[in-house]
mmCIF file of C-alpha atoms in Angstrom:
data_model
loop_
_atom_site.group_PDB
_atom_site.id
_atom_site.type_symbol
_atom_site.label_atom_id
_atom_site.label_comp_id
_atom_site.label_asym_id
_atom_site.label_seq_id
_atom_site.Cartn_x
_atom_site.Cartn_y
_atom_site.Cartn_z
ATOM 1 C CA UNK L 18 -106.794 -44.290 32.860
ATOM 2 C CA UNK L 19 -105.430 -48.005 30.984
ATOM 3 C CA UNK L 20 -103.551 -45.477 28.844
ATOM 4 C CA UNK L 21 -102.014 -43.711 31.717
ATOM 5 C CA UNK L 22 -100.883 -46.127 33.829
ATOM 6 C CA UNK L 23 -98.502 -47.516 31.837
ATOM 7 C CA UNK L 24 -97.324 -44.483 30.737
ATOM 8 C CA UNK L 25 -96.680 -43.258 34.458
ATOM 9 C CA UNK L 26 -94.632 -46.873 34.716
ATOM 10 C CA UNK L 27 -92.314 -45.958 31.719
ATOM 11 C CA UNK L 28 -91.887 -42.428 33.088
ATOM 12 C CA UNK L 29 -90.542 -43.962 36.626
ATOM 13 C CA UNK L 30 -88.368 -46.865 35.133
ATOM 14 C CA UNK L 31 -87.206 -44.109 33.065
ATOM 15 C CA UNK L 32 -86.008 -42.033 35.927
ATOM 16 C CA UNK L 33 -85.061 -44.714 38.216
ATOM 17 C CA UNK L 34 -82.564 -45.806 35.328
ATOM 18 C CA UNK L 35 -81.180 -42.217 34.455
ATOM 19 C CA UNK L 36 -80.264 -42.316 38.693
ATOM 20 C CA UNK L 37 -78.354 -45.840 38.924
ATOM 21 C CA UNK L 38 -76.494 -44.117 35.909
ATOM 22 C CA UNK L 39 -75.887 -40.739 38.324
ATOM 23 C CA UNK L 40 -75.128 -42.166 40.847
ATOM 24 C CA UNK L 41 -72.110 -45.234 38.819
ATOM 25 C CA UNK L 42 -70.817 -42.211 37.478
ATOM 26 C CA UNK L 43 -70.668 -40.792 41.243
ATOM 27 C CA UNK L 44 -69.295 -44.026 42.666
ATOM 28 C CA UNK L 45 -66.240 -44.811 40.308
ATOM 29 C CA UNK L 46 -65.816 -41.207 38.317
ATOM 30 C CA UNK L 47 -65.880 -39.916 41.355
ATOM 31 C CA UNK L 48 -65.357 -35.869 41.329
ATOM 32 C CA UNK L 49 -64.529 -34.397 38.086
ATOM 33 C CA UNK L 50 -64.097 -30.498 39.772
ATOM 34 C CA UNK L 51 -61.563 -31.338 41.897
ATOM 35 C CA UNK L 52 -58.812 -33.348 38.690
ATOM 36 C CA UNK L 53 -59.651 -36.721 40.257
ATOM 37 C CA UNK L 54 -61.129 -38.655 37.518
ATOM 38 C CA UNK L 55 -57.849 -36.401 34.688
ATOM 39 C CA UNK L 56 -55.686 -38.590 37.370
ATOM 40 C CA UNK L 57 -57.634 -41.638 36.746
ATOM 41 C CA UNK L 58 -57.104 -41.853 32.288
ATOM 42 C CA UNK L 59 -53.574 -40.669 33.347
ATOM 43 C CA UNK L 60 -52.082 -43.534 35.218
ATOM 44 C CA UNK L 61 -54.168 -45.998 32.272
ATOM 45 C CA UNK L 62 -52.712 -43.679 29.586
ATOM 46 C CA UNK L 63 -49.850 -42.296 29.748
ATOM 47 C CA UNK L 64 -49.210 -38.755 28.057
ATOM 48 C CA UNK L 65 -48.203 -38.694 24.346
ATOM 49 C CA UNK L 66 -44.578 -36.709 24.616
ATOM 50 C CA UNK L 67 -45.818 -34.035 22.149
ATOM 51 C CA UNK L 68 -47.613 -32.463 25.147
ATOM 52 C CA UNK L 69 -44.957 -31.096 27.126
ATOM 53 C CA UNK L 70 -41.662 -31.989 25.218
ATOM 54 C CA UNK L 71 -41.567 -28.183 24.030
ATOM 55 C CA UNK L 72 -41.337 -27.006 27.419
ATOM 56 C CA UNK L 73 -37.871 -29.104 27.907
ATOM 57 C CA UNK L 74 -36.609 -26.313 25.636
ATOM 58 C CA UNK L 75 -37.436 -23.182 27.057
ATOM 59 C CA UNK L 76 -34.491 -22.104 29.393
ATOM 60 C CA UNK L 77 -34.762 -21.397 33.624
ATOM 61 C CA UNK L 78 -33.653 -18.140 32.245
ATOM 62 C CA UNK L 79 -33.164 -15.143 29.723
ATOM 63 C CA UNK L 80 -30.802 -12.502 29.806
ATOM 64 C CA UNK L 81 -31.037 -9.472 27.929
ATOM 65 C CA UNK L 82 -28.775 -6.168 27.340
ATOM 66 C CA UNK L 83 -29.054 -3.385 24.609
ATOM 67 C CA UNK L 84 -24.885 -3.142 24.548
ATOM 68 C CA UNK L 85 -24.808 -0.573 26.876
ATOM 69 C CA UNK L 86 -23.628 -2.336 29.949
ATOM 70 C CA UNK L 87 -27.387 -2.957 31.412
ATOM 71 C CA UNK L 88 -28.878 -5.941 31.269
ATOM 72 C CA UNK L 89 -32.223 -7.094 32.578
ATOM 73 C CA UNK L 90 -32.599 -11.234 33.647
ATOM 74 C CA UNK L 91 -36.149 -13.099 33.338
ATOM 75 C CA UNK L 92 -37.173 -15.996 35.124
ATOM 76 C CA UNK L 93 -41.080 -15.617 36.160
ATOM 77 C CA UNK L 94 -43.751 -16.222 32.921
ATOM 78 C CA UNK L 95 -40.667 -17.277 30.808
ATOM 79 C CA UNK L 96 -43.084 -19.511 28.123
ATOM 80 C CA UNK L 97 -44.922 -16.150 26.610
ATOM 81 C CA UNK L 98 -42.491 -13.939 26.251
ATOM 82 C CA UNK L 99 -42.118 -11.949 23.425
ATOM 83 C CA UNK L 100 -37.754 -12.843 24.115
ATOM 84 C CA UNK L 101 -38.517 -16.709 24.292
ATOM 85 C CA UNK L 102 -40.953 -16.481 22.016
ATOM 86 C CA UNK L 103 -38.631 -14.685 19.211
ATOM 87 C CA UNK L 104 -35.657 -17.131 20.150
ATOM 88 C CA UNK L 105 -37.170 -19.998 19.610
ATOM 89 C CA UNK L 106 -38.179 -18.446 16.157
ATOM 90 C CA UNK L 107 -34.888 -18.225 15.569
ATOM 91 C CA UNK L 108 -33.329 -21.284 17.115
ATOM 92 C CA UNK L 109 -36.111 -23.696 14.913
ATOM 93 C CA UNK L 110 -34.478 -21.437 12.048
ATOM 94 C CA UNK L 111 -30.964 -22.395 13.133
ATOM 95 C CA UNK L 112 -31.804 -26.116 12.674
ATOM 96 C CA UNK L 113 -33.120 -25.974 9.762
ATOM 97 C CA UNK L 114 -30.949 -24.372 7.756
ATOM 98 C CA UNK L 115 -28.425 -22.667 9.827
ATOM 99 C CA UNK L 116 -25.109 -21.609 8.708
ATOM 100 C CA UNK L 117 -22.383 -22.802 11.279
ATOM 101 C CA UNK L 118 -19.488 -20.221 11.238
ATOM 102 C CA UNK L 119 -16.734 -22.153 13.310
ATOM 103 C CA UNK L 120 -15.356 -22.518 16.468
ATOM 104 C CA UNK L 121 -15.759 -19.078 17.708
ATOM 105 C CA UNK L 122 -13.091 -16.712 18.102
ATOM 106 C CA UNK L 123 -15.842 -15.307 19.904
ATOM 107 C CA UNK L 124 -15.430 -14.929 23.796
ATOM 108 C CA UNK L 125 -18.218 -13.454 26.375
ATOM 109 C CA UNK L 126 -17.461 -10.139 26.906
ATOM 110 C CA UNK L 127 -17.432 -9.600 23.264
ATOM 111 C CA UNK L 128 -21.057 -10.957 22.665
ATOM 112 C CA UNK L 129 -22.144 -9.316 25.677
ATOM 113 C CA UNK L 130 -21.684 -5.554 24.307
ATOM 114 C CA UNK L 131 -23.519 -5.598 21.262
ATOM 115 C CA UNK L 132 -27.517 -5.665 21.482
ATOM 116 C CA UNK L 133 -27.646 -9.632 22.348
ATOM 117 C CA UNK L 134 -31.030 -12.647 24.467
ATOM 118 C CA UNK L 135 -29.186 -15.454 26.414
ATOM 119 C CA UNK L 136 -31.121 -18.302 27.031
ATOM 120 C CA UNK L 137 -29.594 -20.252 29.867
ATOM 121 C CA UNK L 138 -30.034 -23.601 31.315
ATOM 122 C CA UNK L 139 -29.863 -24.789 34.979
ATOM 123 C CA UNK L 140 -27.730 -28.298 33.558
ATOM 124 C CA UNK L 141 -25.814 -29.325 30.288
ATOM 125 C CA UNK L 142 -28.787 -29.502 27.556
ATOM 126 C CA UNK L 143 -27.634 -32.012 25.836
ATOM 127 C CA UNK L 144 -27.389 -31.075 21.746
ATOM 128 C CA UNK L 145 -29.449 -33.850 20.749
ATOM 129 C CA UNK L 146 -31.816 -33.682 23.174
ATOM 130 C CA UNK L 147 -32.842 -30.039 22.473
ATOM 131 C CA UNK L 148 -33.268 -30.505 18.673
ATOM 132 C CA UNK L 149 -35.549 -33.058 19.879
ATOM 133 C CA UNK L 150 -37.439 -31.129 21.956
ATOM 134 C CA UNK L 151 -37.500 -28.911 19.559
ATOM 135 C CA UNK L 152 -39.058 -30.996 16.524
ATOM 136 C CA UNK L 153 -36.287 -32.045 15.193
ATOM 137 C CA UNK L 154 -35.890 -35.359 14.153
ATOM 138 C CA UNK L 155 -32.289 -34.492 15.158
ATOM 139 C CA UNK L 156 -29.951 -32.869 16.035
ATOM 140 C CA UNK L 157 -27.026 -33.474 13.282
ATOM 141 C CA UNK L 158 -26.455 -28.889 12.717
ATOM 142 C CA UNK L 159 -25.145 -29.157 16.227
ATOM 143 C CA UNK L 160 -23.472 -32.779 16.717
ATOM 144 C CA UNK L 161 -21.409 -32.447 13.248
ATOM 145 C CA UNK L 162 -20.114 -29.498 14.749
ATOM 146 C CA UNK L 163 -19.109 -30.948 17.119
ATOM 147 C CA UNK L 164 -21.356 -29.548 20.320
ATOM 148 C CA UNK L 165 -22.229 -32.105 22.816
ATOM 149 C CA UNK L 166 -24.176 -30.216 25.714
ATOM 150 C CA UNK L 167 -23.915 -26.564 26.612
ATOM 151 C CA UNK L 168 -25.836 -24.236 28.560
ATOM 152 C CA UNK L 169 -26.786 -20.813 26.865
ATOM 153 C CA UNK L 170 -27.239 -19.813 23.701
ATOM 154 C CA UNK L 171 -26.373 -16.148 23.045
ATOM 155 C CA UNK L 172 -28.154 -14.193 20.231
ATOM 156 C CA UNK L 173 -26.371 -11.588 18.924
ATOM 157 C CA UNK L 174 -29.836 -8.073 18.158
ATOM 158 C CA UNK L 175 -27.028 -6.645 15.476
ATOM 159 C CA UNK L 176 -27.185 -6.337 12.312
ATOM 160 C CA UNK L 177 -25.922 -9.697 11.451
ATOM 161 C CA UNK L 178 -27.770 -11.624 13.764
ATOM 162 C CA UNK L 179 -25.430 -15.032 15.002
ATOM 163 C CA UNK L 180 -26.001 -17.459 17.221
ATOM 164 C CA UNK L 181 -23.993 -19.087 19.844
ATOM 165 C CA UNK L 182 -24.217 -21.828 21.580
ATOM 166 C CA UNK L 183 -22.096 -22.616 24.460
ATOM 167 C CA UNK L 184 -20.422 -24.150 27.147
ATOM 168 C CA UNK L 185 -17.811 -23.474 30.366
ATOM 169 C CA UNK L 186 -15.328 -24.286 27.559
ATOM 170 C CA UNK L 187 -15.831 -23.636 24.133
ATOM 171 C CA UNK L 188 -18.482 -20.791 21.607
ATOM 172 C CA UNK L 189 -19.949 -22.403 18.496
ATOM 173 C CA UNK L 190 -20.686 -19.831 15.966
ATOM 174 C CA UNK L 191 -23.639 -19.714 13.567
ATOM 175 C CA UNK L 192 -25.297 -17.478 11.082
ATOM 176 C CA UNK L 193 -28.235 -17.017 8.791
ATOM 177 C CA UNK L 194 -28.077 -16.433 5.160
ATOM 178 C CA UNK L 195 -31.230 -14.275 5.265
ATOM 179 C CA UNK L 196 -32.989 -12.765 8.295
ATOM 180 C CA UNK L 197 -36.748 -14.309 7.317
ATOM 181 C CA UNK L 198 -39.373 -11.166 7.517
ATOM 182 C CA UNK L 199 -40.928 -13.604 10.047
ATOM 183 C CA UNK L 200 -38.003 -12.906 12.469
ATOM 184 C CA UNK L 201 -37.496 -9.694 12.513
ATOM 185 C CA UNK L 202 -42.012 -8.912 13.533
ATOM 186 C CA UNK L 203 -41.180 -11.100 16.156
ATOM 187 C CA UNK L 204 -37.622 -9.271 17.433
ATOM 188 C CA UNK L 205 -39.379 -5.890 17.178
ATOM 189 C CA UNK L 206 -41.745 -6.619 19.830
ATOM 190 C CA UNK L 207 -40.308 -6.980 22.355
ATOM 191 C CA UNK L 208 -39.945 -4.476 24.872
ATOM 192 C CA UNK L 209 -36.983 -3.210 26.350
ATOM 193 C CA UNK L 210 -37.584 -3.335 30.153
ATOM 194 C CA UNK L 211 -36.785 -0.088 31.170
ATOM 195 C CA UNK L 212 -39.175 -0.680 34.030
ATOM 196 C CA UNK L 213 -37.845 -3.209 35.910
ATOM 197 C CA UNK L 214 -37.475 -3.242 38.755
ATOM 198 C CA UNK L 215 -33.235 -3.838 39.327
ATOM 199 C CA UNK L 216 -31.734 -3.460 36.455
ATOM 200 C CA UNK L 217 -28.032 -6.191 36.478
ATOM 201 C CA UNK L 218 -23.580 -5.106 35.140
ATOM 202 C CA UNK L 219 -21.353 -7.832 33.703
ATOM 203 C CA UNK L 220 -19.051 -9.515 35.934
ATOM 204 C CA UNK L 221 -15.825 -11.457 36.291
ATOM 205 C CA UNK L 222 -19.084 -12.957 39.217
ATOM 206 C CA UNK L 223 -21.575 -13.051 36.899
ATOM 207 C CA UNK L 224 -24.516 -10.364 36.539
ATOM 208 C CA UNK L 225 -25.075 -8.585 39.337
ATOM 209 C CA UNK L 226 -27.570 -5.922 40.203
ATOM 210 C CA UNK L 227 -27.115 -2.682 39.421
ATOM 211 C CA UNK L 228 -27.214 -0.749 42.269
ATOM 212 C CA UNK L 229 -27.481 3.358 43.057
ATOM 213 C CA UNK L 230 -25.886 3.865 47.018
ATOM 214 C CA UNK L 231 -25.745 1.772 49.725
ATOM 215 C CA UNK L 232 -29.286 -1.215 48.834
ATOM 216 C CA UNK L 233 -32.147 -1.515 47.517
ATOM 217 C CA UNK L 234 -35.481 -2.323 48.199
ATOM 218 C CA UNK L 235 -37.569 -5.760 47.602
ATOM 219 C CA UNK L 236 -40.031 -8.463 47.808
ATOM 220 C CA UNK L 237 -39.442 -10.722 50.268
ATOM 221 C CA UNK L 238 -41.477 -14.357 50.794
ATOM 222 C CA UNK L 239 -44.104 -15.823 53.283
ATOM 223 C CA UNK L 240 -43.981 -19.392 53.311
ATOM 224 C CA UNK L 241 -47.681 -21.496 54.145
ATOM 225 C CA UNK L 242 -48.091 -24.524 54.389
ATOM 226 C CA UNK L 243 -51.494 -25.818 52.152
ATOM 227 C CA UNK L 244 -52.090 -29.170 54.732
ATOM 228 C CA UNK L 245 -52.490 -28.214 57.960
ATOM 229 C CA UNK L 246 -55.852 -26.123 59.133
ATOM 230 C CA UNK L 247 -57.163 -22.388 59.540
ATOM 231 C CA UNK L 248 -55.579 -23.382 63.866
ATOM 232 C CA UNK L 249 -52.357 -24.511 62.187
ATOM 233 C CA UNK L 250 -53.178 -28.280 63.121
ATOM 234 C CA UNK L 251 -52.480 -30.907 61.024
ATOM 235 C CA UNK L 252 -55.243 -33.876 60.736
ATOM 236 C CA UNK L 253 -56.718 -36.842 59.347
ATOM 237 C CA UNK L 254 -60.152 -35.526 57.412
ATOM 238 C CA UNK L 255 -57.585 -32.033 56.059
ATOM 239 C CA UNK L 256 -54.660 -33.686 55.211
ATOM 240 C CA UNK L 257 -56.777 -36.497 53.182
ATOM 241 C CA UNK L 258 -58.970 -33.529 51.297
ATOM 242 C CA UNK L 259 -55.321 -32.674 49.588
ATOM 243 C CA UNK L 260 -54.406 -36.300 48.826
ATOM 244 C CA UNK L 261 -57.726 -36.876 47.366
ATOM 245 C CA UNK L 262 -56.523 -35.450 44.160
ATOM 246 C CA UNK L 263 -54.225 -38.161 43.469
ATOM 247 C CA UNK L 264 -56.793 -41.276 43.787
ATOM 248 C CA UNK L 265 -58.811 -42.605 40.704
ATOM 249 C CA UNK L 266 -61.455 -43.400 43.696
ATOM 250 C CA UNK L 267 -61.328 -41.421 47.160
ATOM 251 C CA UNK L 268 -63.150 -44.501 48.536
ATOM 252 C CA UNK L 269 -60.827 -46.779 48.614
ATOM 253 C CA UNK L 270 -58.578 -45.018 50.604
ATOM 254 C CA UNK L 271 -57.461 -46.424 53.672
ATOM 255 C CA UNK L 272 -55.484 -44.096 55.774
ATOM 256 C CA UNK L 273 -53.064 -44.859 59.137
ATOM 257 C CA UNK L 274 -51.181 -42.708 61.103
ATOM 258 C CA UNK L 275 -47.311 -43.993 62.563
ATOM 259 C CA UNK L 276 -45.811 -43.700 65.614
ATOM 260 C CA UNK L 277 -43.555 -40.501 64.284
ATOM 261 C CA UNK L 278 -46.022 -39.383 61.834
ATOM 262 C CA UNK L 279 -46.099 -40.061 59.158
ATOM 263 C CA UNK L 280 -49.683 -40.338 57.249
ATOM 264 C CA UNK L 281 -50.714 -43.097 54.605
ATOM 265 C CA UNK L 282 -53.191 -42.920 52.479
ATOM 266 C CA UNK L 283 -53.672 -45.868 50.218
ATOM 267 C CA UNK L 284 -54.779 -48.187 48.202
ATOM 268 C CA UNK L 285 -53.928 -51.442 45.875
ATOM 269 C CA UNK L 286 -52.871 -48.784 43.442
ATOM 270 C CA UNK L 287 -50.787 -45.512 44.914
ATOM 271 C CA UNK L 288 -49.570 -44.498 48.283
ATOM 272 C CA UNK L 289 -49.497 -41.171 49.238
ATOM 273 C CA UNK L 290 -47.710 -40.330 52.612
ATOM 274 C CA UNK L 291 -46.906 -36.706 54.966
ATOM 275 C CA UNK L 292 -43.997 -37.148 55.643
ATOM 276 C CA UNK L 293 -42.627 -35.584 59.115
ATOM 277 C CA UNK L 294 -40.777 -32.562 57.279
ATOM 278 C CA UNK L 295 -43.419 -31.187 55.747
ATOM 279 C CA UNK L 296 -42.977 -33.463 52.449
ATOM 280 C CA UNK L 297 -45.407 -35.786 50.296
ATOM 281 C CA UNK L 298 -44.687 -38.307 48.415
ATOM 282 C CA UNK L 299 -46.613 -40.625 46.381
ATOM 283 C CA UNK L 300 -45.616 -43.852 44.884
ATOM 284 C CA UNK L 301 -47.529 -45.681 42.477
ATOM 285 C CA UNK L 302 -47.644 -49.676 42.398
ATOM 286 C CA UNK L 303 -49.993 -49.780 38.703
ATOM 287 C CA UNK L 304 -48.643 -52.618 36.081
ATOM 288 C CA UNK L 305 -46.385 -50.804 33.428
ATOM 289 C CA UNK L 306 -48.660 -51.598 29.891
ATOM 290 C CA UNK L 307 -46.638 -52.809 26.482
ATOM 291 C CA UNK L 308 -48.217 -49.948 24.892
ATOM 292 C CA UNK L 309 -46.573 -46.966 27.304
ATOM 293 C CA UNK L 310 -43.950 -45.514 25.311
ATOM 294 C CA UNK L 311 -40.517 -45.614 26.260
ATOM 295 C CA UNK L 312 -38.338 -42.427 25.320
ATOM 296 C CA UNK L 313 -37.006 -39.192 27.306
ATOM 297 C CA UNK L 314 -39.282 -36.778 25.817
ATOM 298 C CA UNK L 315 -42.178 -38.967 26.643
ATOM 299 C CA UNK L 316 -41.642 -39.255 30.059
ATOM 300 C CA UNK L 317 -40.812 -35.729 31.057
ATOM 301 C CA UNK L 318 -44.097 -35.159 28.697
ATOM 302 C CA UNK L 319 -45.932 -37.747 31.768
ATOM 303 C CA UNK L 320 -43.729 -35.639 34.621
ATOM 304 C CA UNK L 321 -44.762 -32.511 33.373
ATOM 305 C CA UNK L 322 -48.344 -33.216 33.087
ATOM 306 C CA UNK L 323 -48.478 -35.036 36.753
ATOM 307 C CA UNK L 324 -47.030 -32.060 37.871
ATOM 308 C CA UNK L 325 -49.360 -29.303 36.296
ATOM 309 C CA UNK L 326 -52.886 -32.121 37.668
ATOM 310 C CA UNK L 327 -51.340 -31.129 41.435
ATOM 311 C CA UNK L 328 -53.886 -29.030 42.601
ATOM 312 C CA UNK L 329 -51.712 -27.461 45.275
ATOM 313 C CA UNK L 330 -48.923 -26.529 43.195
ATOM 314 C CA UNK L 331 -49.027 -22.911 42.143
ATOM 315 C CA UNK L 332 -45.923 -21.405 42.443
ATOM 316 C CA UNK L 333 -44.136 -20.994 38.991
ATOM 317 C CA UNK L 334 -41.514 -23.739 38.580
ATOM 318 C CA UNK L 335 -38.181 -24.533 35.896
ATOM 319 C CA UNK L 336 -36.147 -27.501 35.164
ATOM 320 C CA UNK L 337 -33.086 -27.675 37.772
ATOM 321 C CA UNK L 338 -31.984 -31.172 36.649
ATOM 322 C CA UNK L 339 -32.577 -34.962 35.793
ATOM 323 C CA UNK L 340 -30.905 -38.602 35.970
ATOM 324 C CA UNK L 341 -31.588 -41.719 35.260
ATOM 325 C CA UNK L 342 -32.330 -45.248 37.533
ATOM 326 C CA UNK L 343 -32.508 -47.740 35.610
ATOM 327 C CA UNK L 344 -35.010 -47.659 32.887
ATOM 328 C CA UNK L 345 -36.801 -44.792 34.396
ATOM 329 C CA UNK L 346 -36.265 -40.649 34.519
ATOM 330 C CA UNK L 347 -36.126 -39.120 37.291
ATOM 331 C CA UNK L 348 -36.753 -34.801 37.085
ATOM 332 C CA UNK L 349 -36.390 -32.321 39.347
ATOM 333 C CA UNK L 350 -37.819 -28.764 39.387
ATOM 334 C CA UNK L 351 -36.858 -25.436 41.680
ATOM 335 C CA UNK L 352 -39.730 -22.732 41.937
ATOM 336 C CA UNK L 353 -39.399 -19.044 40.257
ATOM 337 C CA UNK L 354 -40.846 -15.999 42.859
ATOM 338 C CA UNK L 355 -41.050 -12.418 42.121
ATOM 339 C CA UNK L 356 -38.644 -13.236 38.881
ATOM 340 C CA UNK L 357 -35.864 -14.992 41.680
ATOM 341 C CA UNK L 358 -35.020 -18.950 41.964
ATOM 342 C CA UNK L 359 -36.675 -20.235 45.228
ATOM 343 C CA UNK L 360 -33.996 -23.486 45.812
ATOM 344 C CA UNK L 361 -33.211 -25.838 48.426
ATOM 345 C CA UNK L 362 -29.870 -24.609 49.234
ATOM 346 C CA UNK L 363 -29.079 -27.884 51.336
ATOM 347 C CA UNK L 364 -30.230 -31.704 50.817
ATOM 348 C CA UNK L 365 -34.073 -31.839 52.365
ATOM 349 C CA UNK L 366 -34.667 -35.393 54.699
ATOM 350 C CA UNK L 367 -38.108 -35.335 54.385
ATOM 351 C CA UNK L 368 -37.798 -37.668 57.351
ATOM 352 C CA UNK L 369 -36.332 -37.005 61.006
ATOM 353 C CA UNK L 370 -32.803 -38.127 60.390
ATOM 354 C CA UNK L 371 -31.250 -40.867 60.469
ATOM 355 C CA UNK L 372 -35.278 -42.272 59.551
ATOM 356 C CA UNK L 373 -34.125 -40.427 56.161
ATOM 357 C CA UNK L 374 -31.704 -42.017 53.483
ATOM 358 C CA UNK L 375 -33.371 -40.662 50.465
ATOM 359 C CA UNK L 376 -33.060 -36.838 50.715
ATOM 360 C CA UNK L 377 -35.210 -34.479 48.235
ATOM 361 C CA UNK L 378 -32.145 -32.207 46.531
ATOM 362 C CA UNK L 379 -34.836 -29.806 44.829
ATOM 363 C CA UNK L 380 -38.085 -28.914 45.464
ATOM 364 C CA UNK L 381 -40.029 -30.981 43.440
ATOM 365 C CA UNK L 382 -38.560 -34.475 42.607
ATOM 366 C CA UNK L 383 -40.734 -36.840 40.383
ATOM 367 C CA UNK L 384 -39.778 -40.504 38.529
ATOM 368 C CA UNK L 385 -41.245 -41.491 35.306
ATOM 369 C CA UNK L 386 -41.310 -45.070 33.931
ATOM 370 C CA UNK L 387 -42.418 -45.382 30.798
ATOM 371 C CA UNK L 388 -44.819 -42.647 30.462
ATOM 372 C CA UNK L 389 -45.665 -43.072 33.867
ATOM 373 C CA UNK L 390 -45.023 -41.361 37.140
ATOM 374 C CA UNK L 391 -44.034 -43.773 39.368
ATOM 375 C CA UNK L 392 -43.103 -41.810 41.987
ATOM 376 C CA UNK L 393 -43.322 -38.298 42.831
ATOM 377 C CA UNK L 394 -42.021 -36.647 45.872
ATOM 378 C CA UNK L 395 -42.566 -32.756 46.828
ATOM 379 C CA UNK L 396 -42.312 -29.520 49.248
ATOM 380 C CA UNK L 397 -46.004 -28.923 50.470
ATOM 381 C CA UNK L 398 -45.265 -25.763 51.110
ATOM 382 C CA UNK L 399 -46.512 -22.737 48.775
ATOM 383 C CA UNK L 400 -44.927 -19.183 48.371
ATOM 384 C CA UNK L 401 -46.107 -15.594 48.189
ATOM 385 C CA UNK L 402 -44.552 -12.385 48.021
ATOM 386 C CA UNK L 403 -44.815 -10.466 51.023
ATOM 387 C CA UNK L 404 -44.001 -7.445 52.775
ATOM 388 C CA UNK L 405 -40.537 -5.161 51.561
ATOM 389 C CA UNK L 406 -37.454 -5.471 53.083
ATOM 390 C CA UNK L 407 -33.810 -4.159 52.427
ATOM 391 C CA UNK L 408 -30.673 -5.409 51.040
ATOM 392 C CA UNK L 409 -27.387 -4.062 51.588
ATOM 393 C CA UNK L 410 -25.588 -3.445 49.076
ATOM 394 C CA UNK L 411 -22.017 -4.989 50.797
ATOM 395 C CA UNK L 412 -23.862 -8.401 50.627
ATOM 396 C CA UNK L 413 -23.226 -7.836 47.301
ATOM 397 C CA UNK L 414 -19.304 -8.081 46.716
ATOM 398 C CA UNK L 415 -17.853 -11.833 46.771
ATOM 399 C CA UNK L 416 -15.563 -13.304 45.207
ATOM 400 C CA UNK L 417 -17.129 -16.416 43.865
ATOM 401 C CA UNK L 418 -19.752 -16.834 41.060
ATOM 402 C CA UNK L 419 -23.675 -16.139 42.447
ATOM 403 C CA UNK L 420 -26.964 -15.189 41.467
ATOM 404 C CA UNK L 421 -29.832 -13.481 43.802
ATOM 405 C CA UNK L 422 -32.561 -15.832 44.922
ATOM 406 C CA UNK L 423 -34.431 -17.047 47.960
ATOM 407 C CA UNK L 424 -33.036 -20.029 49.653
ATOM 408 C CA UNK L 425 -36.784 -21.911 50.329
ATOM 409 C CA UNK L 426 -36.853 -21.559 54.625
ATOM 410 C CA UNK L 427 -39.632 -22.229 56.676
ATOM 411 C CA UNK L 428 -39.698 -18.585 58.619
ATOM 412 C CA UNK L 429 -41.561 -16.369 58.435
ATOM 413 C CA UNK L 430 -40.416 -14.614 55.946
ATOM 414 C CA UNK L 431 -37.640 -15.946 53.702
ATOM 415 C CA UNK L 432 -34.684 -12.795 52.741
ATOM 416 C CA UNK L 433 -33.577 -12.642 49.279
ATOM 417 C CA UNK L 434 -29.585 -14.091 49.094
ATOM 418 C CA UNK L 435 -26.835 -14.164 47.045
ATOM 419 C CA UNK L 436 -26.670 -17.689 46.312
ATOM 420 C CA UNK L 437 -23.214 -19.656 45.160
ATOM 421 C CA UNK L 438 -23.622 -21.278 41.605
ATOM 422 C CA UNK L 439 -23.110 -25.243 41.700
#
């Protein structure tokens, strides 16, 4: 009996110690399933540059043609598409061993006349930054040819397999002395989009749908606000559940609401606001450590990592543009749905005018300072495919350059529209 009592005491002590460790873990590490701990780590250790840098080189759309005047356009699922897997490899090969031919005498029309893949960017892509995003030490093979920036890369799939870097005023032509077998295998894996519901033709005003008859059918888009509850109401408890992933310890959140219905949740390091016009704004006040990385690709990686950890961003995105504010970089993203862009056609005032002096110019805006996200703003809406609608072909008769896409609206269904290209 004397031996049993000490054993029981030891078991109780061990059990209490395990329980204490568990409770402390719950208090400080919070709930792992909703990604709070991931955001907790990100706030203290900025992500490394390679995590997102290759994504910077991805185009926002890929245009493919077989030389017959008919084209397919891809906006969705670009990262793992056969077209981009091949494109990334052949572009890398050009950066490694490509031979610059000349300021090409080719025109965009003659390029389109051959089987071709065109990788388009939504902004002027800096040649030096592009090369670094693909793992090159510098972009000398491009910059020494006089390429400062471009908006398109065209890969002709004829026997010569020429590659063109294109901007609004000039075309630069490159070639390969040999075509590695691995590229031939990747190229052979690209399947023609014969089952695509919509094909395009090239006109002087851009790529327009090939319409047989008076028009065509398409899938409309519906809008959802995940920050309202099942009854469509906005409550502290429901909004709080949506913003908790941005805090390392939700128990420390102090909530408040202003007279103009701005819901604010904050602690000593972070403030998240749900603003009047269905916009979310995150601000971090953490001190930026000396070890933070100070380069563009590190900042883009941090922005992309933060965005990917927002559980309420469910639509595909692409980089619309970027700029600088002091030492910080600002990245703006558009959405993609049903193989079409989903964009703001007008500035979005996050608060009722004139209280908003800094509107959103894209659905998502992320400001990064030395590898740390210091400001994150986005529309709170999510978008879903919903129902079939008819588009009259007469709407395509425009004299300006345009593309088809969904302008962001909060009506019952967003219709496919002709969007003028800026």
